[in-house]
PDB file of C-alpha atoms in Angstrom:
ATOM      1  CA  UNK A   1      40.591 247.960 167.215  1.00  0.00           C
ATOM      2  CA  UNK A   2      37.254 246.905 168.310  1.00  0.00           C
ATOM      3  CA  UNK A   3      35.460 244.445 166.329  1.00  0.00           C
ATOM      4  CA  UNK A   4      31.826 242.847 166.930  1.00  0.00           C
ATOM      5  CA  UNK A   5      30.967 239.830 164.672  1.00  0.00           C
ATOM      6  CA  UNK A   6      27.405 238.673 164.568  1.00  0.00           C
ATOM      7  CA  UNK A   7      26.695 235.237 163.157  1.00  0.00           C
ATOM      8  CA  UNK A   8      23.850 232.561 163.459  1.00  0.00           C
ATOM      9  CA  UNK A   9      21.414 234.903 161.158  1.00  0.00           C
ATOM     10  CA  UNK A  10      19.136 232.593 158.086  1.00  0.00           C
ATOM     11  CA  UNK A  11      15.807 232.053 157.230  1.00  0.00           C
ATOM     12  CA  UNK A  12      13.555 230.023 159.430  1.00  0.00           C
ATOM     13  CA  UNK A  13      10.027 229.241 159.375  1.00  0.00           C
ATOM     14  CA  UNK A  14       6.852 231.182 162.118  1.00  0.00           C
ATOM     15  CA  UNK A  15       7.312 229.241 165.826  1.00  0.00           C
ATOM     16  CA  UNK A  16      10.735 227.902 165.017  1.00  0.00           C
ATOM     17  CA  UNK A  17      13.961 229.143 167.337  1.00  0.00           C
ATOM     18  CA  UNK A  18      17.672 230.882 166.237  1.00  0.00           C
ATOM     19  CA  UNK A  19      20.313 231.340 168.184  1.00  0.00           C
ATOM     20  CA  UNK A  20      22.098 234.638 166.956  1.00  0.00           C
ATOM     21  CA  UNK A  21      26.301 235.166 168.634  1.00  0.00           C
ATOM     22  CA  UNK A  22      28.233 238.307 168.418  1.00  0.00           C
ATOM     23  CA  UNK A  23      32.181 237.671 168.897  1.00  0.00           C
ATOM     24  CA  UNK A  24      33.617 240.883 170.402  1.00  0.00           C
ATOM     25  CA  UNK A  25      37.418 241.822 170.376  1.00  0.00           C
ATOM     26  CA  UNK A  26      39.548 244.778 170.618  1.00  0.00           C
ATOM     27  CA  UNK A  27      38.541 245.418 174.155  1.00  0.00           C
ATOM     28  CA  UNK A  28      37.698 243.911 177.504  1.00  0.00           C
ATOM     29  CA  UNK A  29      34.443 242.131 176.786  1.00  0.00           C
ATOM     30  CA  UNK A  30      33.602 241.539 179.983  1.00  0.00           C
ATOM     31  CA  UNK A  31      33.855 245.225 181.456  1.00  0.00           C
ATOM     32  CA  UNK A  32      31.080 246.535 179.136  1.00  0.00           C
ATOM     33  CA  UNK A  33      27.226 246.211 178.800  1.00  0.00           C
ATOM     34  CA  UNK A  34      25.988 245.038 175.134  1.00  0.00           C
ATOM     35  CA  UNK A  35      22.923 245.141 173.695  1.00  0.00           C
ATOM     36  CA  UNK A  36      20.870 243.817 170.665  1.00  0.00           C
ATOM     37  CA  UNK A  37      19.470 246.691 168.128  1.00  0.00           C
ATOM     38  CA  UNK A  38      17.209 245.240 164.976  1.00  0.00           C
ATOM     39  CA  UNK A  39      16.051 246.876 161.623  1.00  0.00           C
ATOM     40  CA  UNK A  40      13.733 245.697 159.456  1.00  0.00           C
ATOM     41  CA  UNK A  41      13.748 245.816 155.988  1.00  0.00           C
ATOM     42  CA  UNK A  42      13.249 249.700 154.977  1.00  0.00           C
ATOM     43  CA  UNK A  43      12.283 250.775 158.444  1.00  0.00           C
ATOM     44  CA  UNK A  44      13.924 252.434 161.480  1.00  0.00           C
ATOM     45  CA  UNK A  45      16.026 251.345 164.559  1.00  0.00           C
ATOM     46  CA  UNK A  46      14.605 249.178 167.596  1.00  0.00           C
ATOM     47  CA  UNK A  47      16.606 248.107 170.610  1.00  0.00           C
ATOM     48  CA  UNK A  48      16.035 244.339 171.661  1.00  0.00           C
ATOM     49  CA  UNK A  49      17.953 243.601 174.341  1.00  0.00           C
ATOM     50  CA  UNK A  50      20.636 244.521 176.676  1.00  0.00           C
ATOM     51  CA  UNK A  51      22.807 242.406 179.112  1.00  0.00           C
ATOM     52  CA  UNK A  52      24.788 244.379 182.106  1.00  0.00           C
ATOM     53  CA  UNK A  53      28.762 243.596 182.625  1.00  0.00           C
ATOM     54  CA  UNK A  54      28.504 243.244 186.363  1.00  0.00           C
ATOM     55  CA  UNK A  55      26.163 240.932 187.460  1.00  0.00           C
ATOM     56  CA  UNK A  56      24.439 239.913 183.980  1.00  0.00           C
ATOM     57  CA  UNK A  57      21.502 241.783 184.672  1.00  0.00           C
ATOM     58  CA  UNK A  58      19.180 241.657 181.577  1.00  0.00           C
ATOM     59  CA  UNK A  59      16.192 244.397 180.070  1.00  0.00           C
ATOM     60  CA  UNK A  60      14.219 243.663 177.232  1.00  0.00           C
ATOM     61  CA  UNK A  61      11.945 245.006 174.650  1.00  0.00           C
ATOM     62  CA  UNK A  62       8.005 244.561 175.371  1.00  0.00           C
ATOM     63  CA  UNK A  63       7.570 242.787 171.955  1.00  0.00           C
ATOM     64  CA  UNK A  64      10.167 239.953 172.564  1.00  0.00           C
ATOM     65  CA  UNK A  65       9.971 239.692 176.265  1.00  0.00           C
ATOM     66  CA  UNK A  66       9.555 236.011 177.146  1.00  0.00           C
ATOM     67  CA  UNK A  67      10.789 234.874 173.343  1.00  0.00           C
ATOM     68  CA  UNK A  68      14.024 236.122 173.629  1.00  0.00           C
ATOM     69  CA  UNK A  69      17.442 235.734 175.817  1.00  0.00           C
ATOM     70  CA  UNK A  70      19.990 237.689 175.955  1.00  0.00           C
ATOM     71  CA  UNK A  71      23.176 236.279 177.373  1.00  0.00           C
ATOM     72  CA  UNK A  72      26.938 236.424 177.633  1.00  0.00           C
ATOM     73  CA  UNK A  73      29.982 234.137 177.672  1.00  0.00           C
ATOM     74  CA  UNK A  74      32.866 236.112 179.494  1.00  0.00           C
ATOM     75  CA  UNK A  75      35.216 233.854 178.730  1.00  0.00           C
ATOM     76  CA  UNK A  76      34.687 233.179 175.293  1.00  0.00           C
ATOM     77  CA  UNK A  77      34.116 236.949 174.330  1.00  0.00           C
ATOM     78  CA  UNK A  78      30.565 236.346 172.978  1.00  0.00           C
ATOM     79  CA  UNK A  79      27.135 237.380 173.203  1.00  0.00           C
ATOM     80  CA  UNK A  80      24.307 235.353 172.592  1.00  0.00           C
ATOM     81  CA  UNK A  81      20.802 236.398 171.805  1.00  0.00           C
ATOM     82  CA  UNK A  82      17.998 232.876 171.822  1.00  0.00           C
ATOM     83  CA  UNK A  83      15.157 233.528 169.810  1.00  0.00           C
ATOM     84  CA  UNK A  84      12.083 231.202 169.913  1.00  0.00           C
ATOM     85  CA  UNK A  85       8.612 231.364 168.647  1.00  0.00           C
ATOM     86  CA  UNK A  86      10.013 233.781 166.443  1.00  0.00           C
ATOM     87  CA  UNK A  87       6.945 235.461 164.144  1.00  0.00           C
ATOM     88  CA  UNK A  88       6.938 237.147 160.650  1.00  0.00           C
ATOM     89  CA  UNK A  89       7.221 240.729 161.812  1.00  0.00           C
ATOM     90  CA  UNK A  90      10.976 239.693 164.079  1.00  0.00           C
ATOM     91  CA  UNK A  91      12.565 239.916 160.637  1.00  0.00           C
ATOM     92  CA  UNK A  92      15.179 241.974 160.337  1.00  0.00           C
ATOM     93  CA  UNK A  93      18.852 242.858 160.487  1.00  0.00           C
ATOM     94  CA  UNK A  94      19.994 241.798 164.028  1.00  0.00           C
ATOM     95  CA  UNK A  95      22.732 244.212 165.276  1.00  0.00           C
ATOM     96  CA  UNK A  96      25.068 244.193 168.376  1.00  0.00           C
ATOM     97  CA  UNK A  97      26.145 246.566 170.090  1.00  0.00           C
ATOM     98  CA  UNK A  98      29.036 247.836 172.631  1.00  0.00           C
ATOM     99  CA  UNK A  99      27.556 250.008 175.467  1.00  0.00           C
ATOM    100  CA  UNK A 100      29.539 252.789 175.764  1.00  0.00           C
ATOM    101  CA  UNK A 101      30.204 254.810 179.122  1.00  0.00           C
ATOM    102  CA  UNK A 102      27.864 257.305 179.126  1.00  0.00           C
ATOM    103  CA  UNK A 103      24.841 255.573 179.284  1.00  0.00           C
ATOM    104  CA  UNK A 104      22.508 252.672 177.854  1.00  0.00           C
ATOM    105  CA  UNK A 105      21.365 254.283 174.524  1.00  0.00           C
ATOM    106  CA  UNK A 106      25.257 255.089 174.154  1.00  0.00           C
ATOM    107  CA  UNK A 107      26.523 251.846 171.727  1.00  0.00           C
ATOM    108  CA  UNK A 108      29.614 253.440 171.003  1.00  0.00           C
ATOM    109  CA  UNK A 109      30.477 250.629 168.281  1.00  0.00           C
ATOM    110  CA  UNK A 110      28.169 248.103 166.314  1.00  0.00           C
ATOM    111  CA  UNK A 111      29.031 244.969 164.043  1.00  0.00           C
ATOM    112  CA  UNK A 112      27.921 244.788 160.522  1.00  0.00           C
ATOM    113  CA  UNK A 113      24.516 242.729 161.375  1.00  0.00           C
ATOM    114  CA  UNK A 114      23.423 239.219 160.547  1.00  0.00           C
ATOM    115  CA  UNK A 115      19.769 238.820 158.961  1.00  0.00           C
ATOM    116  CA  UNK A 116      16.508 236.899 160.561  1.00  0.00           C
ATOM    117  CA  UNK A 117      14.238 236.169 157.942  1.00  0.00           C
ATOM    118  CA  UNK A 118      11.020 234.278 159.504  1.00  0.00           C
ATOM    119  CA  UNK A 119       8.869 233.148 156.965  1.00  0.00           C
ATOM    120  CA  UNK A 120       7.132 229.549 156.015  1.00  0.00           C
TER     121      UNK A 120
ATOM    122  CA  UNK B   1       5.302 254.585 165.983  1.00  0.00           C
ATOM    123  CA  UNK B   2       8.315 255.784 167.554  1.00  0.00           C
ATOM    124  CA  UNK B   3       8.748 257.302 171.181  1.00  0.00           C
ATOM    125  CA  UNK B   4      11.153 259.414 169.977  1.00  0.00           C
ATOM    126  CA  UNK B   5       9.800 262.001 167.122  1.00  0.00           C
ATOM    127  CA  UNK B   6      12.338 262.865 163.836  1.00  0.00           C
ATOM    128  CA  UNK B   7      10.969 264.391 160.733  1.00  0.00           C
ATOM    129  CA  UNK B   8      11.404 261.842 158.066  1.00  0.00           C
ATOM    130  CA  UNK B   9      13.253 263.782 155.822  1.00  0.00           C
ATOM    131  CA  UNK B  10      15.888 267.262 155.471  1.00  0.00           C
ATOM    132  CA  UNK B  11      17.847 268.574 152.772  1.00  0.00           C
ATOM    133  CA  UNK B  12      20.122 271.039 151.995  1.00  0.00           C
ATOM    134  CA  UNK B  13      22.822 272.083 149.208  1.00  0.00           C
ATOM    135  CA  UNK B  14      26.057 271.379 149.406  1.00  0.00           C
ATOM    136  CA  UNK B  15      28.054 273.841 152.504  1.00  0.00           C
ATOM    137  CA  UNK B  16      24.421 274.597 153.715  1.00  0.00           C
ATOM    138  CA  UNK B  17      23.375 274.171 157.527  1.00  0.00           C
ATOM    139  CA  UNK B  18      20.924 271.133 158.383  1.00  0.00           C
ATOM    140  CA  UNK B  19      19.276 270.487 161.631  1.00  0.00           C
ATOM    141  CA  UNK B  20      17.701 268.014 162.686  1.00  0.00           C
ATOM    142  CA  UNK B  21      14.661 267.913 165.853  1.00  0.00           C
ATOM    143  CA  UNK B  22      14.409 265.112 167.881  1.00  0.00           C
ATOM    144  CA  UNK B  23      11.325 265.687 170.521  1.00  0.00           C
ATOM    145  CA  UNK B  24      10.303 263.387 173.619  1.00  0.00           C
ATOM    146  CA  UNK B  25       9.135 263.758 176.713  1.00  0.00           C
ATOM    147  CA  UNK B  26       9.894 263.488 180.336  1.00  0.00           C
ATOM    148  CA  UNK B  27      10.479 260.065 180.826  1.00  0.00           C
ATOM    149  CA  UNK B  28      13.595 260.185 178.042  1.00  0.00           C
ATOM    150  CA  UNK B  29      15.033 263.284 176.979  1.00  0.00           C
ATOM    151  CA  UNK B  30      13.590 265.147 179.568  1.00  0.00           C
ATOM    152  CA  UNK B  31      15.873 263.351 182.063  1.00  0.00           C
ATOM    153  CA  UNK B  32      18.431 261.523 180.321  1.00  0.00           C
ATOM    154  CA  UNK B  33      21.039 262.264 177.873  1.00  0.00           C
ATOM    155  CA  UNK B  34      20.608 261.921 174.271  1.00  0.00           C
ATOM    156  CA  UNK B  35      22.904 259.948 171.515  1.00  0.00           C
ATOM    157  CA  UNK B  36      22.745 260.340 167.459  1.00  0.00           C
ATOM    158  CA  UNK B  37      23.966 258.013 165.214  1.00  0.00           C
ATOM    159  CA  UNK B  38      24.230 258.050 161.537  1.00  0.00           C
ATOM    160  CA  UNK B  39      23.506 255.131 159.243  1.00  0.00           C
ATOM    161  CA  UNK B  40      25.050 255.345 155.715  1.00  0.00           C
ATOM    162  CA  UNK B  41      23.202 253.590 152.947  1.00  0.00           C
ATOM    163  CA  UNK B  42      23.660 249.721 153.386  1.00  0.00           C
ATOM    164  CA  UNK B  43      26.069 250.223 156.106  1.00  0.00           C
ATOM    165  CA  UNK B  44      25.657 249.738 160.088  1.00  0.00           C
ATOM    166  CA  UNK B  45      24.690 252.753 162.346  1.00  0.00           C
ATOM    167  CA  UNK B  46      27.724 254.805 163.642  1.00  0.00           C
ATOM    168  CA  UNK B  47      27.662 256.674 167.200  1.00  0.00           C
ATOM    169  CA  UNK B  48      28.362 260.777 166.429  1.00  0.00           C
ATOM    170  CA  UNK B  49      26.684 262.545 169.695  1.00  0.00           C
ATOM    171  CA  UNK B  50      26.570 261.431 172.616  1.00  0.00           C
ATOM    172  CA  UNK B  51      25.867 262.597 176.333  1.00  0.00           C
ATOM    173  CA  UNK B  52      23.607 265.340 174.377  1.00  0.00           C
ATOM    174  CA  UNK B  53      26.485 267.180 172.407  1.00  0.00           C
ATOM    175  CA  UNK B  54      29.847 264.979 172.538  1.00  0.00           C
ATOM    176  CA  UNK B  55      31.660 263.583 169.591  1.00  0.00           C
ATOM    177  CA  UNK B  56      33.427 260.932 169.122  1.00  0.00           C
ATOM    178  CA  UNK B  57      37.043 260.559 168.262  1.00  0.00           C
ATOM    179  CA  UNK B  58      37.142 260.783 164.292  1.00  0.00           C
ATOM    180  CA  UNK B  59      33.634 262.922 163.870  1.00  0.00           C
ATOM    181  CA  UNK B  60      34.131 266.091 162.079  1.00  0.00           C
ATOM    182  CA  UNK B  61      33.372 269.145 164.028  1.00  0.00           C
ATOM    183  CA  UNK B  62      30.934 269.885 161.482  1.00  0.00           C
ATOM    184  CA  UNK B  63      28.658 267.641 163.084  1.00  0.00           C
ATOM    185  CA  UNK B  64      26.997 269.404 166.712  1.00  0.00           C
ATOM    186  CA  UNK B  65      23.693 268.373 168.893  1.00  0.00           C
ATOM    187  CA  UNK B  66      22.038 270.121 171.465  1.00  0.00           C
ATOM    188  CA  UNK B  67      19.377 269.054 174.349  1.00  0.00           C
ATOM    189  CA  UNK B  68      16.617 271.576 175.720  1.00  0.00           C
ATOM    190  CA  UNK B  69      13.860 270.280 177.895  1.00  0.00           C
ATOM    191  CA  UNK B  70      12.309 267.245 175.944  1.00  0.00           C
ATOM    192  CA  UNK B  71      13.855 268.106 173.031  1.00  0.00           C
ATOM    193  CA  UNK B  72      17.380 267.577 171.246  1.00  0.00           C
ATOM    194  CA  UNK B  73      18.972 268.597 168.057  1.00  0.00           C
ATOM    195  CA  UNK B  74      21.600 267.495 165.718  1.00  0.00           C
ATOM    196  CA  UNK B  75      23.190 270.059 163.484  1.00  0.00           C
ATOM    197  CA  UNK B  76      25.032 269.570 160.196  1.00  0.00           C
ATOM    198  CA  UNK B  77      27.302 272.381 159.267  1.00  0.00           C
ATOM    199  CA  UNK B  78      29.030 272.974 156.056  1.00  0.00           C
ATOM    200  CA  UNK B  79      26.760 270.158 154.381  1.00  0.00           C
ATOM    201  CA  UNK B  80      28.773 267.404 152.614  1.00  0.00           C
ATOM    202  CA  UNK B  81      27.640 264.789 149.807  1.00  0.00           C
ATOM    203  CA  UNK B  82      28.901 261.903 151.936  1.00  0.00           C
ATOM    204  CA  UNK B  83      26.590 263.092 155.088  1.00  0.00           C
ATOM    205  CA  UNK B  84      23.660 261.628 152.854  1.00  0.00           C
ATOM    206  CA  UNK B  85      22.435 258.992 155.297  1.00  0.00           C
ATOM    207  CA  UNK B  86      20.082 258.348 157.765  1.00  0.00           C
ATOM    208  CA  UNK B  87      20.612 259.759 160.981  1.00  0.00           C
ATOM    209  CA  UNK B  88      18.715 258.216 164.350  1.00  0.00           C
ATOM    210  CA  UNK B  89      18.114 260.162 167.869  1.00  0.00           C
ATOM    211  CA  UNK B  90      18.338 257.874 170.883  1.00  0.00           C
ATOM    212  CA  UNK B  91      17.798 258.397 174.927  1.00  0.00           C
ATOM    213  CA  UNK B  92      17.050 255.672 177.450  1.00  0.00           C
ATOM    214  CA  UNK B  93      13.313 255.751 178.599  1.00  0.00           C
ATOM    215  CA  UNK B  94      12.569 255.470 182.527  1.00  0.00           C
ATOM    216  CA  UNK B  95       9.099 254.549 181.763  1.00  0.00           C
ATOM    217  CA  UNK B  96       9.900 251.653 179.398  1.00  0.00           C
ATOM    218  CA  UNK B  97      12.957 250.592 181.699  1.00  0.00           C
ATOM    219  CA  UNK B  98      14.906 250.772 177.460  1.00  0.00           C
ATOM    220  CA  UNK B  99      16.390 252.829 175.282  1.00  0.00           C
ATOM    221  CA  UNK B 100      14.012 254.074 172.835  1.00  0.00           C
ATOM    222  CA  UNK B 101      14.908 255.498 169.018  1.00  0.00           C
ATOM    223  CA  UNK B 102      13.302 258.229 166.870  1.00  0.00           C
ATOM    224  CA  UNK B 103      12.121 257.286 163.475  1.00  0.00           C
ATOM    225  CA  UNK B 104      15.030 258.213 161.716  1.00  0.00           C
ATOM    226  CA  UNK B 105      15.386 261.398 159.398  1.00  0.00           C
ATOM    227  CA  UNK B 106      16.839 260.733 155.791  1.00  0.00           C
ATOM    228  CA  UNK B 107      19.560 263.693 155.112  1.00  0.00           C
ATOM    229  CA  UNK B 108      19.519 264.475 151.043  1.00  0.00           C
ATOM    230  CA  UNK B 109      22.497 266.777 149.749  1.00  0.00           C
ATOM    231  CA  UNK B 110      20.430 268.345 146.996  1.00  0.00           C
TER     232      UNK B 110
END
């Protein structure tokens, strides 16, 4: 059964830095693309991030581009998103995401979310 | 704003037929495939379309999309009370170089 675990969500104040972790398992981690999706409170879906299997190539929103890292550890199962300078309007539920086969806006499975609140 | 364009909201009485329009452009449905997912109240999105009209092992048949052009569809037939959710279009963007969402359309069983 695949399971994705986020952790590393919590409140933290405008400018400061979180480092968010998914722990994947239930399939081969390191076959498969994954991606960061975030929701803010009462609104819609936004992708964040996504991270290729092969050769860690990485894409990323406009509004977190040089903030943000997405990154993997193979060996350990986990993905990683680094979040600095983080501002009011990054709050939200921070999701990740298995890519599925059939494309990048195919996330075939998610984990229950961990949530970013930025505020002083 | 979203790339994508959902109307906010559809209803229907329970065993009714619901559909729901997802329009884009060139860049994103126009030439790549398009995914649905439904998010139940106060739970994580779920994947139940994908490559345009697929399901996913465990979605009732009830639940059907459709691409034409820049525009995609999701259908709901024989309308349930537990299909109350949200339910999201998505298609990656060659523009943006991302995948890019609609807005979301909230599903009421009246």
């Amino acid at each position: 059964e695949v399971q994705l675990v986020e952790s590393g969500g919590g409140l933290v104040q405008p400018g400061g830095s979180l480092r968010l972790s998914c722990a994947a398992s239930g399939f081969t981690f390191s076959s498969y693309a994954m991606t960061w999706v975030r929701q803010a409170p009462g609104k819609g879906l936004g992708w964040v991030s996504v991270i290729s299997s092969g050769d860690g190539s990485t894409y990323y929103a406009d509004s977190v581009k040089g903030r943000f890292t997405i990154s993997r550890d193979n060996s350990k199962n986990t993905l990683y998103l680094q979040m600095n300078s983080l501002r009011a309007e990054d709050t939200a539920v921070y999701y990740c995401a298995k890519v599925g086969v059939s494309g990048w806006a195919d996330f075939d499975y998610w984990g229950q979310g961990t949530l970013v609140t930025v505020s002083s | 704003q979203s790339v994508l364009t959902q109307p906010p909201s559809a209803s229907g009485t329970p065993g009714q037929r619901v559909t729901i329009s997802c329009s884009g452009s060139s860049s994103n449905i126009g030439s790549n495939t398009v995914n649905w997912y439904q998010q139940l109240p106060g739970t994580a999105p779920k994947l139940l379309i994908y490559s345009n009209n697929q399901r996913p092992s465990g979605v009732p048949d009830r639940f059907s999309g459709s691409k034409s052009g820049t525009s995609a569809s999701l259908a709901i037939s024989g309308l349930q009370s537990e299909d109350e959710a949200d339910y999201y279009c998505a298609a990656w963007d060659d523009s943006l170089n991302g995948p890019v969402f609609g807005g979301g359309t909230k599903v009421t069983v009246l």
